[in-house]
XYZ file of C-alpha atoms in Angstrom:
671
model
C 95.836 44.405 -37.511
C 94.028 45.668 -40.601
C 91.817 43.403 -42.720
C 92.656 42.941 -46.392
C 90.434 44.176 -49.205
C 88.998 40.681 -49.720
C 88.327 40.272 -46.002
C 86.539 43.627 -45.959
C 84.292 42.515 -48.838
C 83.232 39.381 -46.970
C 82.714 41.339 -43.761
C 80.551 43.823 -45.654
C 78.437 40.971 -47.061
C 77.919 39.539 -43.563
C 76.960 42.943 -42.157
C 74.663 43.517 -45.127
C 72.885 40.303 -44.147
C 72.355 41.112 -40.475
C 71.169 44.673 -41.174
C 69.947 44.428 -44.748
C 68.166 46.829 -47.101
C 64.579 45.657 -47.212
C 62.655 44.681 -50.325
C 59.464 46.505 -51.276
C 57.412 43.626 -49.864
C 59.343 43.699 -46.611
C 58.952 47.466 -46.320
C 55.186 46.973 -46.477
C 55.538 44.645 -43.462
C 57.832 46.947 -41.490
C 54.900 48.419 -39.571
C 55.657 52.069 -38.930
C 53.141 52.399 -36.097
C 55.993 52.203 -33.600
C 58.357 54.524 -35.487
C 59.091 57.913 -33.957
C 59.761 59.421 -37.380
C 59.897 58.417 -41.048
C 61.746 55.118 -41.443
C 62.336 55.154 -45.208
C 66.086 55.738 -45.009
C 66.449 53.071 -42.323
C 64.438 50.581 -44.360
C 66.964 50.935 -47.194
C 70.004 51.061 -44.896
C 72.739 48.392 -45.097
C 74.976 47.401 -42.207
C 77.846 47.241 -44.686
C 78.142 51.019 -44.456
C 79.153 50.689 -40.783
C 82.237 48.656 -41.689
C 84.725 51.166 -40.151
C 83.002 50.652 -36.801
C 83.004 46.869 -37.291
C 86.734 46.863 -37.995
C 87.263 49.107 -34.976
C 85.418 46.565 -32.846
C 87.452 43.663 -34.204
C 90.633 45.541 -33.397
C 89.577 45.673 -29.737
C 89.778 41.866 -29.619
C 92.890 39.957 -28.629
C 95.329 39.177 -31.487
C 94.468 35.475 -31.620
C 90.742 36.273 -31.805
C 91.380 38.713 -34.634
C 93.419 36.090 -36.476
C 90.639 33.533 -36.093
C 88.053 35.948 -37.496
C 90.257 36.941 -40.407
C 90.905 33.271 -41.152
C 87.139 32.678 -41.389
C 86.813 35.691 -43.689
C 89.576 34.227 -45.855
C 87.727 30.921 -46.049
C 84.475 32.660 -47.042
C 86.354 34.600 -49.724
C 86.819 31.312 -51.668
C 84.280 29.051 -53.361
C 85.593 25.904 -51.688
C 85.667 27.495 -48.238
C 82.185 28.925 -48.635
C 80.896 25.534 -49.747
C 82.395 23.909 -46.649
C 80.681 26.384 -44.311
C 77.451 27.051 -46.179
C 76.821 24.386 -48.821
C 76.862 27.017 -51.598
C 79.456 26.635 -54.360
C 80.022 30.388 -54.613
C 82.048 32.952 -52.770
C 80.041 34.307 -49.834
C 79.948 37.739 -51.499
C 78.264 36.210 -54.588
C 75.389 34.613 -52.668
C 72.076 36.550 -52.824
C 71.007 38.288 -49.611
C 67.987 36.053 -48.935
C 70.207 32.957 -49.166
C 72.844 34.539 -46.937
C 70.122 35.125 -44.365
C 69.197 31.434 -44.418
C 72.874 30.529 -43.946
C 73.210 32.725 -40.867
C 70.027 31.300 -39.376
C 71.362 27.767 -39.943
C 74.565 28.749 -38.145
C 72.464 30.133 -35.313
C 70.533 26.896 -34.872
C 73.443 24.556 -35.556
C 74.274 21.781 -33.122
C 77.928 22.314 -34.014
C 79.404 24.743 -31.456
C 81.894 26.322 -33.928
C 79.117 27.358 -36.316
C 76.953 28.588 -33.459
C 79.902 30.601 -32.162
C 80.513 32.053 -35.635
C 76.936 33.288 -35.716
C 77.136 34.842 -32.255
C 80.452 36.522 -32.951
C 79.489 38.078 -36.264
C 76.005 39.068 -35.100
C 77.365 40.966 -32.102
C 80.172 42.610 -34.078
C 78.037 43.655 -37.034
C 74.917 44.736 -35.146
C 76.752 46.489 -32.313
C 78.884 48.413 -34.811
C 75.817 49.736 -36.654
C 74.086 51.126 -33.589
C 77.163 52.329 -31.683
C 77.640 54.920 -34.435
C 76.398 58.183 -32.845
C 75.053 59.250 -36.250
C 73.199 56.007 -37.024
C 70.345 56.558 -39.477
C 68.080 54.341 -37.345
C 68.054 56.600 -34.290
C 65.402 59.003 -35.569
C 62.729 56.381 -36.307
C 63.782 54.428 -33.196
C 63.218 57.496 -31.028
C 66.663 57.024 -29.511
C 68.959 59.795 -28.322
C 72.576 58.660 -28.606
C 74.095 61.095 -26.129
C 73.183 62.944 -22.980
C 72.937 66.663 -22.371
C 75.945 68.366 -20.837
C 75.803 69.404 -17.160
C 74.402 72.902 -16.749
C 76.531 75.822 -15.671
C 74.742 75.709 -12.310
C 76.307 72.332 -11.487
C 79.672 72.270 -9.759
C 81.860 69.352 -10.753
C 84.471 67.902 -8.387
C 88.049 69.052 -8.833
C 90.397 66.868 -10.852
C 92.293 64.264 -8.821
C 96.049 64.735 -9.230
C 97.972 62.041 -11.103
C 101.728 61.693 -10.575
C 104.197 62.779 -13.237
C 107.142 61.036 -11.590
C 107.210 57.654 -9.896
C 108.352 57.370 -6.264
C 110.922 54.684 -5.557
C 109.558 53.764 -2.128
C 106.266 54.054 -0.219
C 104.737 52.346 2.809
C 101.800 50.717 1.005
C 101.066 50.083 -2.650
C 97.413 49.572 -3.558
C 96.866 47.906 -6.930
C 93.513 49.039 -8.280
C 91.322 52.058 -7.597
C 87.861 50.520 -7.482
C 85.624 49.657 -4.550
C 88.317 47.735 -2.638
C 91.344 49.783 -3.631
C 89.672 53.108 -2.963
C 88.637 52.129 0.559
C 92.081 50.733 1.427
C 93.808 53.857 0.106
C 91.576 56.071 2.234
C 91.897 54.066 5.431
C 95.623 53.396 5.238
C 96.535 56.977 4.378
C 94.380 58.129 7.283
C 96.323 55.728 9.529
C 99.547 57.506 8.599
C 100.929 55.269 5.857
C 102.323 56.756 2.667
C 100.101 55.207 0.003
C 100.494 54.874 -3.751
C 97.503 53.730 -5.829
C 98.367 52.111 -9.169
C 95.603 51.756 -11.765
C 95.945 50.122 -15.199
C 93.042 52.140 -16.610
C 92.979 55.820 -17.428
C 91.690 58.576 -15.185
C 88.821 60.570 -16.667
C 87.483 63.655 -14.978
C 83.711 64.044 -15.104
C 84.096 66.639 -17.856
C 85.929 64.042 -19.988
C 83.351 61.257 -19.965
C 81.872 60.672 -23.416
C 78.342 59.397 -23.086
C 77.797 57.126 -26.027
C 78.154 53.378 -26.419
C 81.118 53.453 -28.762
C 83.431 55.576 -26.604
C 82.082 54.364 -23.277
C 82.899 50.736 -24.070
C 86.405 51.553 -25.305
C 87.377 53.957 -22.525
C 85.926 52.350 -19.413
C 85.622 48.568 -19.796
C 88.155 45.750 -19.744
C 88.873 44.769 -23.349
C 86.384 47.415 -24.505
C 83.510 45.311 -23.126
C 84.365 42.249 -25.205
C 85.945 39.999 -22.591
C 84.286 36.709 -23.481
C 84.516 33.301 -21.820
C 86.698 30.828 -23.681
C 83.695 28.967 -25.106
C 82.142 32.227 -26.307
C 78.944 31.725 -24.302
C 79.203 34.525 -21.734
C 80.238 38.172 -21.861
C 82.113 39.527 -18.844
C 81.770 43.265 -18.213
C 84.365 44.710 -15.829
C 85.501 48.280 -15.225
C 88.961 49.345 -16.353
C 89.354 52.997 -15.476
C 90.290 55.092 -12.460
C 87.535 54.304 -9.985
C 87.193 50.763 -11.329
C 83.728 49.277 -11.245
C 82.404 52.150 -9.124
C 82.872 54.509 -12.077
C 80.461 52.448 -14.176
C 78.259 51.112 -11.365
C 74.547 51.694 -11.945
C 74.214 53.449 -8.552
C 72.782 50.255 -7.009
C 73.904 50.081 -3.370
C 72.572 46.923 -1.734
C 73.776 45.225 1.449
C 74.275 41.449 1.481
C 71.232 39.586 2.769
C 71.233 37.776 6.093
C 71.321 34.285 4.609
C 74.448 35.129 2.614
C 76.194 36.507 5.693
C 75.180 33.434 7.667
C 76.453 31.125 4.917
C 79.827 32.863 4.963
C 79.963 32.655 8.747
C 78.837 29.060 9.278
C 79.749 27.240 6.067
C 83.121 28.948 5.606
C 83.920 29.670 9.262
C 84.135 33.442 8.767
C 82.286 34.696 11.830
C 83.197 38.298 11.052
C 80.276 38.441 8.625
C 77.692 38.063 11.401
C 79.555 40.352 13.798
C 78.560 43.872 14.875
C 81.816 45.055 13.309
C 80.743 43.973 9.835
C 77.332 45.575 10.281
C 79.093 48.750 11.398
C 81.313 48.627 8.303
C 78.268 48.262 6.052
C 76.640 51.262 7.692
C 79.840 53.259 7.397
C 79.997 52.479 3.680
C 76.396 53.626 3.286
C 77.226 56.881 5.052
C 80.339 57.600 2.993
C 78.793 56.895 -0.404
C 75.459 58.505 0.474
C 73.416 55.367 -0.166
C 69.733 56.074 0.319
C 66.339 55.642 -1.307
C 65.431 59.288 -0.793
C 65.395 61.390 -3.931
C 64.655 58.461 -6.239
C 62.635 59.267 -9.327
C 61.670 56.060 -11.099
C 61.795 56.089 -14.869
C 58.962 54.355 -16.703
C 60.435 50.804 -16.719
C 61.286 50.920 -13.012
C 57.831 52.283 -12.208
C 56.266 49.457 -14.214
C 58.356 46.854 -12.365
C 57.062 48.344 -9.123
C 53.446 48.322 -10.294
C 53.618 44.875 -11.887
C 55.006 43.292 -8.727
C 52.391 44.992 -6.580
C 49.598 43.652 -8.797
C 50.978 40.110 -8.479
C 51.812 40.285 -4.785
C 55.511 39.878 -5.563
C 58.227 41.402 -3.426
C 59.532 44.704 -4.763
C 61.592 47.500 -3.240
C 63.455 50.653 -4.106
C 67.212 50.205 -4.590
C 69.358 52.574 -2.492
C 71.390 54.876 -4.732
C 74.873 56.219 -3.967
C 73.807 59.764 -4.798
C 73.388 61.322 -1.307
C 69.662 61.675 -1.844
C 69.998 63.681 -5.039
C 67.729 62.762 -7.917
C 69.828 61.481 -10.795
C 67.973 60.963 -14.057
C 71.222 60.421 -15.903
C 70.524 57.915 -18.730
C 74.222 57.052 -19.085
C 75.760 56.667 -15.615
C 77.292 53.305 -16.547
C 79.602 55.209 -18.919
C 80.716 57.567 -16.176
C 78.785 60.158 -14.194
C 79.258 63.375 -16.145
C 77.307 65.329 -13.550
C 79.490 64.218 -10.627
C 76.438 63.080 -8.654
C 77.301 59.388 -8.301
C 79.573 58.742 -5.326
C 82.150 56.491 -6.956
C 85.498 56.017 -5.230
C 86.862 58.959 -7.227
C 84.334 61.197 -5.448
C 84.578 59.620 -1.989
C 87.284 57.291 -0.698
C 89.977 58.378 -3.151
C 89.350 62.026 -2.312
C 89.746 61.121 1.357
C 92.975 59.363 0.454
C 94.235 62.355 -1.520
C 93.484 64.677 1.390
C 95.628 62.396 3.566
C 98.575 62.452 1.180
C 97.966 59.361 -0.960
C 99.353 59.503 -4.492
C 97.865 58.168 -7.710
C 99.329 56.793 -10.924
C 96.997 55.721 -13.739
C 97.718 53.745 -16.943
C 100.171 51.602 -15.002
C 100.125 47.814 -15.311
C 101.465 45.902 -12.309
C 103.114 42.785 -13.721
C 104.112 41.111 -10.449
C 104.512 41.626 -6.727
C 108.114 41.574 -5.526
C 108.580 38.872 -2.894
C 111.662 38.332 -0.728
C 111.826 35.719 2.020
C 108.087 35.089 1.628
C 107.312 38.761 2.259
C 105.908 41.356 -0.171
C 108.422 44.167 -0.682
C 107.028 46.058 -3.670
C 105.836 45.682 -7.251
C 107.129 45.567 -10.796
C 105.209 47.794 -13.220
C 104.993 48.789 -16.856
C 104.008 52.302 -17.907
C 104.547 53.886 -21.298
C 106.434 50.728 -22.288
C 108.897 51.338 -19.461
C 109.426 48.633 -16.838
C 110.314 49.683 -13.287
C 110.061 48.649 -9.640
C 108.581 50.410 -6.615
C 109.415 49.220 -3.125
C 106.884 49.064 -0.275
C 106.332 47.523 3.136
C 102.966 46.122 2.156
C 101.031 45.492 -1.045
C 97.241 45.407 -1.331
C 95.945 43.827 -4.543
C 92.506 45.081 -5.537
C 92.612 44.561 -9.280
C 89.276 42.797 -9.455
C 88.180 39.180 -9.592
C 89.369 38.693 -13.178
C 92.814 40.295 -12.830
C 93.913 39.646 -9.235
C 94.501 35.854 -9.566
C 96.922 36.245 -12.466
C 98.945 38.856 -10.621
C 99.272 36.581 -7.592
C 100.336 33.637 -9.720
C 102.867 35.724 -11.658
C 104.270 36.710 -8.266
C 105.017 33.080 -7.423
C 101.982 32.117 -5.348
C 100.855 28.537 -5.918
C 97.773 28.066 -3.731
C 95.418 25.892 -5.780
C 92.383 28.024 -4.972
C 93.782 31.139 -6.667
C 91.694 31.647 -9.807
C 89.127 28.996 -8.936
C 85.562 29.263 -7.534
C 84.643 32.042 -9.976
C 81.142 33.379 -9.498
C 79.583 35.609 -12.152
C 75.981 36.401 -11.170
C 75.042 35.104 -14.655
C 72.319 37.226 -16.186
C 69.758 37.041 -18.957
C 66.970 39.367 -20.053
C 63.303 39.302 -20.959
C 61.450 42.102 -22.714
C 57.941 43.437 -23.016
C 56.608 45.597 -25.848
C 53.943 48.113 -24.843
C 51.423 50.132 -26.843
C 52.739 53.373 -25.369
C 56.370 54.595 -25.295
C 58.497 53.336 -22.404
C 61.856 54.954 -23.285
C 64.035 52.535 -21.344
C 67.155 54.607 -22.078
C 65.883 57.692 -20.266
C 65.871 58.652 -16.596
C 67.298 56.930 -13.519
C 68.864 53.659 -14.586
C 68.280 51.080 -11.830
C 66.004 52.014 -8.937
C 63.870 48.931 -8.183
C 64.476 45.269 -7.400
C 62.286 42.226 -6.886
C 63.428 39.345 -4.679
C 60.449 37.158 -5.600
C 62.761 34.515 -7.108
C 65.893 34.913 -4.993
C 65.287 31.777 -2.906
C 63.512 29.693 -5.511
C 65.415 26.510 -4.660
C 64.953 27.000 -0.888
C 68.717 27.039 -0.317
C 69.453 30.760 -0.438
C 70.061 30.665 -4.174
C 67.883 32.084 -6.913
C 67.694 35.265 -8.963
C 67.108 38.976 -8.567
C 64.914 40.845 -11.055
C 65.991 44.382 -11.888
C 65.611 46.923 -14.690
C 68.636 47.393 -16.955
C 69.130 50.540 -18.992
C 69.914 49.201 -22.446
C 70.921 51.615 -25.130
C 70.463 50.872 -28.812
C 73.624 48.903 -29.645
C 73.591 46.774 -26.493
C 69.881 46.004 -26.851
C 69.854 45.072 -30.531
C 73.097 43.073 -30.376
C 71.664 41.021 -27.514
C 68.225 40.371 -29.010
C 68.031 37.054 -30.918
C 68.373 37.770 -34.631
C 65.518 36.223 -36.611
C 66.207 37.771 -40.001
C 66.751 41.267 -41.349
C 63.064 42.236 -41.458
C 62.398 41.030 -37.917
C 65.544 42.843 -36.783
C 64.422 46.193 -38.188
C 60.897 45.663 -36.865
C 62.385 45.164 -33.402
C 64.554 48.257 -33.742
C 61.501 50.412 -34.500
C 59.818 49.074 -31.359
C 62.787 50.210 -29.254
C 61.143 53.064 -27.368
C 58.153 50.813 -26.576
C 60.308 48.085 -24.981
C 60.658 47.433 -21.258
C 63.640 45.275 -20.261
C 64.011 43.143 -17.159
C 67.299 41.508 -16.200
C 67.337 38.225 -14.288
C 70.545 38.031 -12.235
C 71.315 34.593 -10.831
C 73.137 33.887 -7.603
C 75.249 31.036 -8.951
C 75.718 28.176 -6.502
C 77.651 25.355 -8.165
C 78.487 26.522 -11.676
C 82.121 25.876 -12.553
C 84.230 28.940 -13.242
C 87.916 29.738 -13.328
C 90.314 32.540 -14.287
C 93.823 31.855 -15.570
C 96.411 33.756 -17.611
C 97.394 32.926 -21.162
C 100.998 33.038 -22.396
C 100.865 36.840 -22.755
C 99.619 37.318 -19.197
C 96.051 38.133 -20.257
C 93.211 36.741 -18.144
C 91.123 33.936 -19.628
C 87.721 33.053 -18.183
C 85.952 29.704 -18.243
C 82.415 29.265 -16.968
C 79.935 26.402 -17.202
C 76.423 27.087 -15.958
C 75.222 24.235 -13.751
C 71.854 22.487 -13.935
C 70.882 24.006 -10.573
C 71.759 27.547 -11.637
C 70.027 27.204 -15.002
C 66.882 26.123 -13.188
C 66.883 29.042 -10.762
C 67.491 31.509 -13.593
C 64.603 30.043 -15.587
C 62.388 30.462 -12.522
C 63.502 34.090 -12.401
C 62.648 34.465 -16.077
C 59.186 33.055 -15.424
C 58.505 35.584 -12.661
C 59.884 38.409 -14.811
C 57.640 37.423 -17.719
C 54.626 37.545 -15.402
C 55.667 41.012 -14.215
C 55.819 42.291 -17.800
C 52.333 40.998 -18.560
C 50.901 42.342 -15.308
C 52.406 45.705 -16.267
C 50.501 45.681 -19.561
C 52.993 44.336 -22.114
C 51.465 43.195 -25.399
C 54.442 41.189 -26.651
C 57.009 39.191 -24.650
C 60.514 38.275 -25.810
C 63.263 36.135 -24.315
C 66.855 35.567 -25.465
C 66.061 31.971 -26.433
C 66.619 31.181 -30.111
C 64.051 28.398 -30.093
C 61.185 30.359 -28.518
C 59.188 32.732 -30.676
C 57.886 35.872 -28.943
C 54.429 35.752 -27.401
C 51.930 38.243 -28.806
C 48.512 38.945 -27.306
C 45.742 39.158 -29.884
C 44.201 42.597 -30.340
C 40.997 41.535 -28.589
C 42.836 39.952 -25.638
C 43.748 41.669 -22.393
C 47.298 41.362 -21.094
C 46.655 38.755 -18.389
C 48.811 36.036 -16.860
C 45.855 33.618 -16.825
C 45.525 33.675 -20.613
C 45.635 29.973 -21.661
C 47.898 30.637 -24.636
C 50.266 32.620 -22.434
C 50.342 29.859 -19.833
C 51.293 27.345 -22.531
C 53.987 29.693 -23.837
C 55.456 30.089 -20.342
C 55.666 26.314 -20.103
C 57.497 26.232 -23.446
C 59.954 28.856 -22.155
C 60.650 26.787 -19.044
C 60.969 23.558 -21.015
C 63.432 25.105 -23.483
C 65.496 26.545 -20.630
C 68.947 28.028 -21.144
C 70.882 25.657 -23.413
C 74.414 26.858 -24.066
C 74.032 27.092 -27.843
C 70.349 27.985 -27.839
C 70.426 31.502 -26.396
C 71.917 34.740 -27.620
C 74.107 34.941 -24.555
C 74.693 35.051 -20.826
C 76.432 38.095 -19.433
C 78.014 39.130 -16.154
C 78.525 42.530 -14.552
C 79.593 41.060 -11.184
C 82.619 38.790 -10.833
C 83.552 37.251 -7.456
C 85.331 34.486 -5.591
C 88.669 33.747 -7.299
C 90.798 34.435 -4.186
C 88.237 33.504 -1.605
C 88.614 33.978 2.125
C 88.751 30.998 4.451
C 90.161 29.527 7.619
C 92.543 27.093 5.950
C 94.786 27.147 2.840
C 93.278 23.781 1.979
C 89.970 25.471 1.193
C 90.836 29.102 0.426
C 93.345 31.448 -1.177
C 93.439 34.080 1.569
C 93.217 34.324 5.338
C 90.206 35.878 7.106
C 92.195 39.150 7.246
C 92.655 39.226 3.464
C 96.359 38.410 3.741
C 97.551 35.618 1.445
C 98.472 32.316 3.042
C 101.848 32.143 1.299
C 103.283 35.666 1.383
C 103.376 37.965 4.389
C 102.179 41.563 3.940
C 100.493 40.723 0.644
C 96.758 41.366 0.895
C 93.736 41.090 -1.376
C 90.852 43.553 -1.090
C 88.295 43.100 -3.865
C 85.344 40.874 -4.789
C 87.682 37.935 -5.393
C 87.647 37.513 -1.589
C 83.961 36.569 -1.501
C 83.523 32.956 -0.288
C 80.513 32.592 -2.595
C 78.307 34.831 -4.714
C 76.956 37.840 -2.814
C 73.517 37.616 -4.414
C 73.306 41.411 -4.697
C 75.151 44.058 -6.675
C 78.481 43.671 -4.865
C 79.890 47.208 -4.522
C 78.773 47.834 -0.938
C 79.961 44.389 0.193
C 83.365 44.918 -1.440
C 83.805 48.241 0.336
C 82.794 46.786 3.698
C 85.186 43.844 3.276
C 87.940 46.279 2.258
C 87.324 48.260 5.454
C 87.936 45.049 7.397
C 91.161 44.353 5.482
C 92.411 47.922 5.872
C 91.597 47.989 9.576
C 93.714 44.892 10.119
C 96.655 46.412 8.254
C 96.348 49.732 10.056
C 96.532 48.002 13.413
C 99.955 46.615 12.570
C 102.920 48.672 13.638
C 104.935 50.111 10.798
C 108.182 48.324 10.180
C 111.289 49.634 8.469
C 112.092 48.605 4.944
């Protein structure tokens, strides 16, 4: 839906507040020493000029979210409404910029969740829209390159995978989803002699079709264009929605589950397969097929600094195996698709195996329900191009991902109480260091090191990993706590000097759930527990130390109530600095209050159809088959009994091998 003229005026005033033209006094304080080029145009730039991108972002939201935002804009278009929300008896557009800034900061710090949520929503929309514009005026002085060079003529890209033009009426096995689980099942079951059809709700993009910028990458490859938000607005859930699923946007990280996780799944949940030689063999087979190795790694500057900082402190640190078959891959943008065809996503591995064995593929197809007769799966109902149709099959494998699989099972008549529950998110937060010399976090290999120094901080197998994210301009500046327009532009000019670290928690007892709304869209709830907040804060503390040991001069967190720490010019960057020690204590004391941070985000979702040995405690059998419907299987991260504690792609593929092996061992039956 399109905003009205009045709504656009209010939206422009809000954007003009977040990214405001600076006064002459403020320009004197901008501090160009970090700028890569002249910043005059950026200093005078207003976020209001990016309104087409802001409206585009709003239109990616669900209809009810759009209506809520437009209702707020309507309220702010009146004097009475503005008074109710701001205390000013003027329309929002009539309030001077410096007063509008104070209003937004009050919303940010408000104890009233609705006002806090208003601030978060508008800050993300307005700031992200400015810097997702490939022609943003800030990029020159920021030293940011908004797109990546095209592959050279010397590189040979994989051939295009064939997509069906016509829909078959009957196959042996339907696989719903083409990601880590779906790709493996398609390959294994087609190799076993089954006729296999893979249905994917996202679109297939060949490597030559990937567009490597934040605007197009979000829209093309992520569920809800990257703006799937928990119902309370406190966490952002990033999930792949394209052919290849999460493997198409995976950051190449290929980690096996640690021994204590496997033992927990075996002994706590009764799933002995996870400590068996068969599971170890499946993990090794996955590594072989996706070419996971540490050879060929070339660390970019942030990853090299993580390595060096940990070594100076005596912290654990290791290279992260990459699914690149030992080829160096300094790609900058691999989380928006691998344009060079180097990353071994399912589209370059398992799905090619499946295609060679006769499997067929259909993209942009939404499976609305599984057809069930006499408690047996017999096919699916789909929608494609607004046409509804059915496809019959002997077996159905659902691998739509942790967020989407539960709703499909429930729409198909399954009632097991564990479907949709036990959601695990690997909740993540970031800390940042500013260095005297350029770091260029957006260049080179994107995630090649990991520290486990905090991954067992509560002595129960739960804690946090510390890794290096590759944050491009829009994602970085929309996530950073906004402290006013001057501070915002100062931070933007420091961009190429910033080193990010992401703290990824292994959530133990946080409460999370996925359920469908009336339109069949997944809704996510998640409440971070006291235990998991504590372990994440411990991870933040270790990450902050790493930044200082690496030479950072300024340290930032995502906490609204904690000002950044800045070493004085005469001080060395040392973790034993008394002022720094006091600041670390303040960071820990402040913690991660729900309304006091700029956000929690998740790139790994797990657990909503977990495996188990009884329907009283699980949604699926140890084989992946549902308890209620025969020949209906699940094969994605929703099967995980608890959080994997590592980037989950390898574990998903190994679990899917186990599921597919069990299906392949069954004798084919006639329809």
